[in-house]
Coordinates of C-alpha atoms in Angstrom, one line a residue:
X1 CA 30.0 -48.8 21.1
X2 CA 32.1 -46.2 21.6
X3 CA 36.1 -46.1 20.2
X4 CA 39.0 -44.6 22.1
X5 CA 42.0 -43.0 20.0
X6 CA 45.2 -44.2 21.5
X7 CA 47.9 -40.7 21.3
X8 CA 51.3 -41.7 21.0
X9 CA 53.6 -41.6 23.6
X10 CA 56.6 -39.3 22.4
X11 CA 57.6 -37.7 19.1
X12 CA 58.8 -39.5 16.6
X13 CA 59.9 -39.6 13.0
X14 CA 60.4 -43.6 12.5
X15 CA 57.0 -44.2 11.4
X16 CA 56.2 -40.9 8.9
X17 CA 60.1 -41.5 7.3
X18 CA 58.9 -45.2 7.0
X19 CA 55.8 -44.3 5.0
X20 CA 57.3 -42.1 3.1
X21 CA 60.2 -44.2 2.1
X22 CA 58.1 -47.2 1.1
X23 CA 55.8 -45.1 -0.8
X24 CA 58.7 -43.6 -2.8
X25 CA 60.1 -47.2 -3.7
X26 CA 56.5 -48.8 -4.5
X27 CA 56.0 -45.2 -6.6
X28 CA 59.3 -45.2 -8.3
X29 CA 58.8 -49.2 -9.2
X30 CA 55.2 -48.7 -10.4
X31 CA 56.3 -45.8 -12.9
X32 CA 59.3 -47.9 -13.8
X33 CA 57.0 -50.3 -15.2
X34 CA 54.5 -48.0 -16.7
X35 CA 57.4 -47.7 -19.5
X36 CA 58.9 -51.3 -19.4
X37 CA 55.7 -52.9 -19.5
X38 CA 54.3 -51.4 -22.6
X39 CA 57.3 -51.5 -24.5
X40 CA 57.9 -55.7 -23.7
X41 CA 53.9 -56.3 -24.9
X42 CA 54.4 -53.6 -28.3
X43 CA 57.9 -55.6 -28.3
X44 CA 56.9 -58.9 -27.8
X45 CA 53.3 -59.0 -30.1
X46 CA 53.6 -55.8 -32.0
X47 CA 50.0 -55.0 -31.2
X48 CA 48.9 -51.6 -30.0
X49 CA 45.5 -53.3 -29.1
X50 CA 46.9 -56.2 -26.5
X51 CA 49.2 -53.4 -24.7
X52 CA 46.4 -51.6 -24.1
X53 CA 44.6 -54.5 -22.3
X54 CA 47.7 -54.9 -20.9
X55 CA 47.0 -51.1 -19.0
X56 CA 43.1 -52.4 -18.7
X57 CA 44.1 -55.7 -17.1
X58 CA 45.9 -53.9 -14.6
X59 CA 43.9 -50.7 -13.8
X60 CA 40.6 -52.2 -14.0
X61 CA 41.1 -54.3 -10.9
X62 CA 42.9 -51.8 -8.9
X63 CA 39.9 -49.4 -8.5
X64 CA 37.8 -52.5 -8.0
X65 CA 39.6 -54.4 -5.5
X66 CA 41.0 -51.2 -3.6
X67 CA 37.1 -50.2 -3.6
X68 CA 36.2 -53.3 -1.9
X69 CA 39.6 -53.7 0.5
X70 CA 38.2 -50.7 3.0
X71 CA 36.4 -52.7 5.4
X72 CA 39.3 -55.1 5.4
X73 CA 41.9 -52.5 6.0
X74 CA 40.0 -50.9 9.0
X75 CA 40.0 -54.7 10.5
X76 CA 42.9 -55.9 9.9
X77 CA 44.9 -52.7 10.1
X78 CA 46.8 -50.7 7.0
X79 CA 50.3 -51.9 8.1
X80 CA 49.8 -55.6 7.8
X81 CA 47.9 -55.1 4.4
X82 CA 50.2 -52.8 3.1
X83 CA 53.1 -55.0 3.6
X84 CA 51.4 -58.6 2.6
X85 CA 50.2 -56.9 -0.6
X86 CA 53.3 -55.5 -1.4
X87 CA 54.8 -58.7 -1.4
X88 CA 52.5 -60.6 -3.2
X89 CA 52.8 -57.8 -6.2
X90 CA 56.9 -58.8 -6.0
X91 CA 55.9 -62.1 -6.6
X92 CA 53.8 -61.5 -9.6
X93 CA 56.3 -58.8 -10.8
X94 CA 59.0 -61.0 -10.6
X95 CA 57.3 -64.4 -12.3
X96 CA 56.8 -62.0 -15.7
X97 CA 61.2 -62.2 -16.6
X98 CA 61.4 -65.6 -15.2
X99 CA 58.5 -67.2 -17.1
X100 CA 59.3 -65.2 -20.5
X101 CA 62.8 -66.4 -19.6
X102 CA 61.8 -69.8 -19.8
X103 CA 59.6 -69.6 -22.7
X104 CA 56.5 -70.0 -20.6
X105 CA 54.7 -66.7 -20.9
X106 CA 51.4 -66.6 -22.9
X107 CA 49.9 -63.9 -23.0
X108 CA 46.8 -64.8 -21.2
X109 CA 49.2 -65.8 -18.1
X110 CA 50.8 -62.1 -18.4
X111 CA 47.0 -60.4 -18.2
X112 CA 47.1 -62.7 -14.8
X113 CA 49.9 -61.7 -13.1
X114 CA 49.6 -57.8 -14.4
X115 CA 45.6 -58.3 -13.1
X116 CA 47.3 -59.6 -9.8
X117 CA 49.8 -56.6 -9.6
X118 CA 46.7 -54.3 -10.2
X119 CA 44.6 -56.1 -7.9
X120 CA 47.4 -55.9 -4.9
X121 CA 48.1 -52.2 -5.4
X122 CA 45.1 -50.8 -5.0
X123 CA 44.9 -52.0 -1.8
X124 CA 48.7 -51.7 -1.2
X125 CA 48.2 -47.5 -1.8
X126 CA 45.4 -47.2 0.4
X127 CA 47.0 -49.0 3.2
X128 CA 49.7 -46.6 2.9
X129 CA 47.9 -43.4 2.9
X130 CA 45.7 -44.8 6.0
X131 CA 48.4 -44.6 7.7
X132 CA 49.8 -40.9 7.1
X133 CA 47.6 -39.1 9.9
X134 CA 48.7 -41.5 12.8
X135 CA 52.5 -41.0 11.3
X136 CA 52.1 -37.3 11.3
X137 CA 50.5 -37.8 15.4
X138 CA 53.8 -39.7 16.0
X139 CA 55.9 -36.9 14.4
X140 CA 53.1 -34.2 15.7
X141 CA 53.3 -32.2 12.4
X142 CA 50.4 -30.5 11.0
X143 CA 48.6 -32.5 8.4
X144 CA 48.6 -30.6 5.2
X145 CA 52.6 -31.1 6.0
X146 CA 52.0 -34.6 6.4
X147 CA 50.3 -34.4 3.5
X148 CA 52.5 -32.5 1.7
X149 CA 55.5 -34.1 2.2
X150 CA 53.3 -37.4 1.0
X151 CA 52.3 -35.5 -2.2
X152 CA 56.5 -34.5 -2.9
X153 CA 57.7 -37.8 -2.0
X154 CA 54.9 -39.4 -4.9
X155 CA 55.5 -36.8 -7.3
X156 CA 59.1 -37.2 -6.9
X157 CA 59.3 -40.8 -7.2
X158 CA 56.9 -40.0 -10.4
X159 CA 59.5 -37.6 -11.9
X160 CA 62.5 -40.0 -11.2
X161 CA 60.6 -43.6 -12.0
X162 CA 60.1 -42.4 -15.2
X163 CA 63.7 -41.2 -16.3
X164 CA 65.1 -44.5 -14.8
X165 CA 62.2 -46.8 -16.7
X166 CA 62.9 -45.1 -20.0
X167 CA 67.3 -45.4 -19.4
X168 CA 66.4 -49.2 -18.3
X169 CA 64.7 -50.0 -21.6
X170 CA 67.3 -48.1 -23.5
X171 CA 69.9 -49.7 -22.2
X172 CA 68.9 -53.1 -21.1
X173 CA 65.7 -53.9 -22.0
X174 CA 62.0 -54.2 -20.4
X175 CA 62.5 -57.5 -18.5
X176 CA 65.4 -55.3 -16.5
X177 CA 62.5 -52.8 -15.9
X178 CA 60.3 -55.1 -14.5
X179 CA 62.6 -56.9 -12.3
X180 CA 63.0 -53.8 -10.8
X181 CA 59.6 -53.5 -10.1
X182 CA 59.1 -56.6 -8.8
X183 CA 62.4 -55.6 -6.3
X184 CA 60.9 -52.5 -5.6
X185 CA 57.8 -54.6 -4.2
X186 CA 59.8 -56.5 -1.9
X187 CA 61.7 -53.5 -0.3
X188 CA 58.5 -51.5 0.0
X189 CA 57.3 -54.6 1.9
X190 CA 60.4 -54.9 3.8
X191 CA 60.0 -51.1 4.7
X192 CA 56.6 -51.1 6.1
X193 CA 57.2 -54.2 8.2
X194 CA 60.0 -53.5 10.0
X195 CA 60.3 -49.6 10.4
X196 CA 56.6 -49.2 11.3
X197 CA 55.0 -50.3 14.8
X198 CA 53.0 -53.5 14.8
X199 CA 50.1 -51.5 15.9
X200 CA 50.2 -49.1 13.3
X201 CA 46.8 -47.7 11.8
X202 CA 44.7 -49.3 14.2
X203 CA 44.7 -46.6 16.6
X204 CA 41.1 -46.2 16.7
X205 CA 39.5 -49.6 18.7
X206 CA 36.5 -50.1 20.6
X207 CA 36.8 -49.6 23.9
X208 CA 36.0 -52.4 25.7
X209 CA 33.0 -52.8 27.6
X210 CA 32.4 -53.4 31.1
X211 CA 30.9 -56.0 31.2
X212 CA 31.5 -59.0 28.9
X213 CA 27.7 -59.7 28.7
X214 CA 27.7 -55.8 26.9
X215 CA 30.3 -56.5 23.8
X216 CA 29.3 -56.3 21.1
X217 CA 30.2 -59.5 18.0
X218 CA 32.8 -57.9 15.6
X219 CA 31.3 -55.7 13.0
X220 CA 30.8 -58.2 9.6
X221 CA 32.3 -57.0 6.2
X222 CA 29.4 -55.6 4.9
X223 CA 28.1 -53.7 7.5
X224 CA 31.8 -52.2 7.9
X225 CA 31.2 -51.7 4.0
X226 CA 27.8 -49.8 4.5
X227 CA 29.4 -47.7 7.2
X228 CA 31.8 -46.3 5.2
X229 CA 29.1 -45.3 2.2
X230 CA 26.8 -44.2 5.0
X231 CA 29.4 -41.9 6.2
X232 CA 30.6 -40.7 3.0
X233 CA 27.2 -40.0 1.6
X234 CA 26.8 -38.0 4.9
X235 CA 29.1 -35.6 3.7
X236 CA 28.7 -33.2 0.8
X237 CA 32.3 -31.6 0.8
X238 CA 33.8 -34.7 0.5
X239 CA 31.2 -36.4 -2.5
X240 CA 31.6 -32.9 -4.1
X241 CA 35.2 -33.0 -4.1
X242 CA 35.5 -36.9 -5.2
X243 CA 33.0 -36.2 -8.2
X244 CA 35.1 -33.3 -9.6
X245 CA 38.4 -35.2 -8.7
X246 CA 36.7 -37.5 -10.9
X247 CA 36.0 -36.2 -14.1
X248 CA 39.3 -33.9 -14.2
X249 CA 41.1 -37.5 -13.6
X250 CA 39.0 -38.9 -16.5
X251 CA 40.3 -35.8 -19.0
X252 CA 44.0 -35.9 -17.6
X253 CA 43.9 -39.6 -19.2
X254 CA 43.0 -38.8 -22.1
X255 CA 45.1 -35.9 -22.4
X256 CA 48.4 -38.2 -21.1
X257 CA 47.7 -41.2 -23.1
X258 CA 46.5 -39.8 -26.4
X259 CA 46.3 -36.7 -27.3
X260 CA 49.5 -35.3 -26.2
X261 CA 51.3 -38.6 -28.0
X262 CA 48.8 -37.4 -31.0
X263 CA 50.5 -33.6 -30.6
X264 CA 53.8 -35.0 -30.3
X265 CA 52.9 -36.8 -33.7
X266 CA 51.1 -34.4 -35.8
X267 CA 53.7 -31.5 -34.6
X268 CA 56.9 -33.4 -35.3
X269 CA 58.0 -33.2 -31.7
X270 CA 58.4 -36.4 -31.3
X271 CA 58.5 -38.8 -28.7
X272 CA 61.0 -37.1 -27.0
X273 CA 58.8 -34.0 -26.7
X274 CA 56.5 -36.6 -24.5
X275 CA 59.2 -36.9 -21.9
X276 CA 60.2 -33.8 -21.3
X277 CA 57.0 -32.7 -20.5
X278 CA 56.2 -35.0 -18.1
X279 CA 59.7 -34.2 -16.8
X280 CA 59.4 -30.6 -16.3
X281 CA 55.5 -30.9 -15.0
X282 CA 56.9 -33.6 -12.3
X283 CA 59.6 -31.4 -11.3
X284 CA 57.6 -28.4 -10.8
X285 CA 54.8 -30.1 -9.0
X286 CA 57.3 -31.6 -6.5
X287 CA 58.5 -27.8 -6.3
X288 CA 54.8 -26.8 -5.4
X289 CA 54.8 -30.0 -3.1
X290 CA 57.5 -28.9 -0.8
X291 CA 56.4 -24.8 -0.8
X292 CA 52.1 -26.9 0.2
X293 CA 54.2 -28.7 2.8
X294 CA 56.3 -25.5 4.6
X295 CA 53.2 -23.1 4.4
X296 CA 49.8 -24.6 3.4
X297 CA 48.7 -25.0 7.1
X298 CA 48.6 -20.7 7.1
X299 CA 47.1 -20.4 3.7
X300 CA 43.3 -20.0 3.2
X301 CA 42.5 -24.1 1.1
X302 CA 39.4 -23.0 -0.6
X303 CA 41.5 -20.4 -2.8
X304 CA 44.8 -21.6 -2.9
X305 CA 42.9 -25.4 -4.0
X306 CA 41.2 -24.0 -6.8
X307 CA 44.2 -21.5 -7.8
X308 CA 46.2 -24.3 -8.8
X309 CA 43.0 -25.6 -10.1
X310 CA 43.2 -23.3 -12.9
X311 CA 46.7 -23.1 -13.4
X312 CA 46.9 -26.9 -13.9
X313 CA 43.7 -27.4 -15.9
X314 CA 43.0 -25.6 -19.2
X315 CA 46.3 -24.0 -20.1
X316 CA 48.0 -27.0 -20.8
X317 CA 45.3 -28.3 -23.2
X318 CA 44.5 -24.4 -25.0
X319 CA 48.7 -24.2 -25.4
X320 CA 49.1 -27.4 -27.4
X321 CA 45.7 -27.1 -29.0
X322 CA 47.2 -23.2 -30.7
X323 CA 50.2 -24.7 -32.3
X324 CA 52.1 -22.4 -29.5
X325 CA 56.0 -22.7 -29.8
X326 CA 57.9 -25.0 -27.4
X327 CA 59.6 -22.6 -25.1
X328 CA 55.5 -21.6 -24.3
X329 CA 54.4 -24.9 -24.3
X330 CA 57.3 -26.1 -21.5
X331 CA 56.4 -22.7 -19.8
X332 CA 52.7 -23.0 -19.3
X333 CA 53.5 -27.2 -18.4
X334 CA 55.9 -26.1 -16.0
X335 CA 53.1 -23.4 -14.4
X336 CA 50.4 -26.3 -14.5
X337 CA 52.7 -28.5 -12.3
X338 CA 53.6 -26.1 -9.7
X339 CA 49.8 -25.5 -9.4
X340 CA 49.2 -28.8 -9.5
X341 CA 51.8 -29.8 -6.5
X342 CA 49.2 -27.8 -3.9
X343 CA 46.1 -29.8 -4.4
X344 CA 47.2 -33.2 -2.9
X345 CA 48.3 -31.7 0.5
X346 CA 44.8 -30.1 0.8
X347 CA 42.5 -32.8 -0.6
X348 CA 44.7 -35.1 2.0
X349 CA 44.0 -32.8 5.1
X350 CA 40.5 -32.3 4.6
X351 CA 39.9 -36.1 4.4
X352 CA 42.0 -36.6 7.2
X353 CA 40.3 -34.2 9.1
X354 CA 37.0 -35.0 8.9
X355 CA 36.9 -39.0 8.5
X356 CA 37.2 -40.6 11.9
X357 CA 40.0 -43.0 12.2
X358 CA 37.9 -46.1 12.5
X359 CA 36.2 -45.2 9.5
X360 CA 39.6 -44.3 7.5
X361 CA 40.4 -47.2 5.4
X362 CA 36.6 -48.2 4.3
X363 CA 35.8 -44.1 2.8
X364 CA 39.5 -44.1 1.6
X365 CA 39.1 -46.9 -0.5
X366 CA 35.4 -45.6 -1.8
X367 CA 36.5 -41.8 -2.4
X368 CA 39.7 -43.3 -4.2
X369 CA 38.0 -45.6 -6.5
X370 CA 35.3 -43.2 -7.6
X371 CA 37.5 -40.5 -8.5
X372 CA 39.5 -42.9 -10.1
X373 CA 36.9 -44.7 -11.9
X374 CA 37.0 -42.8 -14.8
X375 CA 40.9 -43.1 -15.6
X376 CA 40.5 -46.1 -17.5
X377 CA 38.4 -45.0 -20.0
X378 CA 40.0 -41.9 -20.6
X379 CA 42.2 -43.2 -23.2
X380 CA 39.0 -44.7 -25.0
X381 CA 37.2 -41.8 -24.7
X382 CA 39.7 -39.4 -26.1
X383 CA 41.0 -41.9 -29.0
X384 CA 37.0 -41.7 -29.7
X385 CA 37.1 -38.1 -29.9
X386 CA 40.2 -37.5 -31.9
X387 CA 39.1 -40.1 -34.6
X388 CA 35.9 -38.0 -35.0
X389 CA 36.7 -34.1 -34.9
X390 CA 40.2 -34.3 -34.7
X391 CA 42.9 -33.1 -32.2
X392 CA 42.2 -29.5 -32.3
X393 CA 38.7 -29.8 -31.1
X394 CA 39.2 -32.7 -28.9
X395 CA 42.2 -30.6 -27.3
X396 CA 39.6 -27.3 -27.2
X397 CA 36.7 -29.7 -26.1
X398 CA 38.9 -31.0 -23.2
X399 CA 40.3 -27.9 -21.8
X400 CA 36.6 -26.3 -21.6
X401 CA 35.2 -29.4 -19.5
X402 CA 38.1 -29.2 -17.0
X403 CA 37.6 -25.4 -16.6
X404 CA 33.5 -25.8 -16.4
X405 CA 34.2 -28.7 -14.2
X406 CA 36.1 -27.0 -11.8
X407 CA 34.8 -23.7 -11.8
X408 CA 30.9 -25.0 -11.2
X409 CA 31.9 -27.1 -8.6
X410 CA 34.0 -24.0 -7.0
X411 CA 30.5 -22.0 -7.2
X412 CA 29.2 -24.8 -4.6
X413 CA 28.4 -23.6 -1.4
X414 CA 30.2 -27.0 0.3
X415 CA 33.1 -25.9 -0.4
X416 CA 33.1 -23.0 2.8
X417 CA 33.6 -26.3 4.6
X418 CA 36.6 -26.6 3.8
X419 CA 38.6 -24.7 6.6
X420 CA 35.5 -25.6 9.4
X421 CA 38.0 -28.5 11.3
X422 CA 41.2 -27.1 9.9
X423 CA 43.7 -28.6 12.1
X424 CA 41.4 -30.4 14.2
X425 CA 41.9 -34.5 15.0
X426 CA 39.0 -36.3 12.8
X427 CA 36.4 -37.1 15.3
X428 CA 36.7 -40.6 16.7
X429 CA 33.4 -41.9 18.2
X430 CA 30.9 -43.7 16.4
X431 CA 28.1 -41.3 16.1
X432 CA 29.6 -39.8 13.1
X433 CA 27.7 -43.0 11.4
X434 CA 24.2 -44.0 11.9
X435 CA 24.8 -47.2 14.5
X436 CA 22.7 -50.7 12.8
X437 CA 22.3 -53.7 14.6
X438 CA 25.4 -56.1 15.2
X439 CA 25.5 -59.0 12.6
X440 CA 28.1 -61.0 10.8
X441 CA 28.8 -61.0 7.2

């Protein structure tokens, strides 16, 4: 079997702006609730133990379900999923006000519906991103500005969800928080269903055989499933990539979740100081962003990658870790986020370029959820480390593993892959994957 990818006809914007759009609002939403939910468990019980298996409950199922959602994406296309999943987290969202409202919110019904919201998202994401390299085709823009203008629009929704969780709580309370995320659901949903084309993200199809008696049955779930390993174990730039992506998102946890709230503590900053960090790091990043996005298809990846690499790894952890004043602290921060604003665009291109489209959804959803894998127990993991040797060390500790991590997998010799298919449609046939005998699942 052979697949045939379908060009589109004329230019047009509609479907990237759509994208981007819904991915802002779902982004914005999601951050929203990353303060209000928190703050309405620690409200509501007073128990720094149940809000953090709030975060489990809802973390642990989206890199399990959004693992297991590729083959399903791939066959039923990213624009349907991405839509029906958005509006099944707005209906979860939205039952956690009303029920508490009513008096009929235990706490083992809100680890449900926040297990639901996590289980929905992962797959809501990766639909979404599927469906960046057919939007940029449509807008015929290079992919790392695809890319790029994916990687502002997140980190800008990150910067400003955020700021408008933390006024809603001030102001309002959590519930208003997480109404609006539960709206934010719906018109992400809304977005992707009406500005995007029905066929969107299935542009890749098999082509249909002459005759009938030579179609093949449907491919089953789990040989779509073993497809997508088989292809991704084929290809060493890609694991090596995921693997580092993976243990530098396992120490940015820990650093976000405890120990800069432990610096913030021990130093007298304050909570506020926790803000405003994030604030300026988001800002920069989206700064980084939108200079990846005018000029990263002219740059060579493999330096400018791990560049901002090392400006977004170490310093931040070797700046808190000295007791360094806060006009250096905000300074390095605000260097680590421009550096860190240039890796999205790349990492996106090279997957883009190299997965064929038919194949998209099932190694998206594997690559994600092993470099994401680890972020849930980077909170444990550094709470474990603090309660041992203390911040200092912990802080010292972290910052060496993210620079050995990235600098040993820099030394790899994969990574002179990295500019090989550089602007280059991923290849679309099938004999980028081993072919295995037709059978259902």
């Amino acid at each position: 079997m052979t697949t045939t990818v379908v060009a589109p006809s004329g230019r047009s914007f509609r479907p990237l702006a759509g994208v981007l759009t819904a991915t802002a609002v779902s982004v914005t939403g999601t951050r929203v609730s990353a303060i209000a939910l928190p703050w309405f468990v620690l409200a509501t019980t007073g128990s720094a133990t149940m809000t953090g298996l709030v975060a489990f409950a809802e973390m642990a199922p989206y890199v399990a379900v959004k693992a297991l959602t590729g083959p399903l994406v791939d066959r039923l296309g990213p624009r349907v999923v991405s839509w029906t999943t958005d509006a099944v987290s707005a209906v979860a969202a939205g039952l956690v006000p009303l029920l508490h409202a009513q008096g009929l919110l235990p706490f083992w019904v809100l680890l449900v519906m926040v297990a639901v919201i996590g289980a929905m998202r992962g797959p809501g994401d990766l639909a979404k991103s599927v469906m960046v390299p057919e939007a940029a085709d449509h807008a015929r823009v290079p992919m790392e500005r695809a890319t790029g203008l994916s990687g502002v629009t997140e980190r800008l929704a990150s910067t400003i969800g955020p700021a408008v969780g933390g006024g809603l709580v001030a102001l309002i309370g959590p519930l208003a928080g997480l109404a609006i995320n539960a709206g934010t659901f719906a018109l992400g949903s809304l977005i992707i269903a009406i500005a995007l084309p029905h066929g969107m993200g299935r542009s890749a199809v098999p082509a249909a055989a002459t005759d009938p008696s030579e179609q093949e049955p449907p491919a089953g779930y789990w040989r779509m499933f073993r497809e997508g390993f088989t292809f991704l174990r084929s290809e060493p730039l890609l694991l090596t990539v995921i693997v580092m992506i993976g243990i530098t998102n396992l120490i940015d946890a820990g650093f976000t979740t405890v120990l800069v709230p432990v610096w913030a503590r021990e130093s007298g900053n304050g909570p506020a100081a926790i803000g405003l960090l994030a604030a300026v790091m988001g800002a920069t990043a989206v700064v980084g962003s939108l200079i990846a996005a005018a000029v990263a298809s002219r740059l060579p990846r493999r330096t400018v990658f791990f560049t901002g690499f090392l400006l977004c790894g170490a310093p931040r952890f070797l700046v808190l870790a000295l007791g360094a004043p806060m006009w250096l602290v905000f300074t390095v921060v605000a260097i680590s986020g421009f550096g860190s604003g240039f890796l999205n665009p790349i990492i996106g291109a090279v997957l883009f370029e190299r997965v064929p489209r038919h194949l998209l959804g099932r190694v998206h959803a594997l690559g994600d959820s092993l470099a994401w894998a680890g972020i849930p127990l980077g909170g444990l993991v550094a709470g474990a480390a603090v309660a041992l040797v203390g911040l200092i060390p912990s802080l010292i500790v972290g910052g060496a593993l993210y620079f050995a991590t990235t600098t040993l997998a820099g030394l790899r010799p994969e990574w002179r892959e990295m500019d090989r298919l550089r602007g280059s449609t991923a290849r679309a046939d099938s004999t980028a994957v081993e072919p295995e005998p037709a059978h259902s699942a």
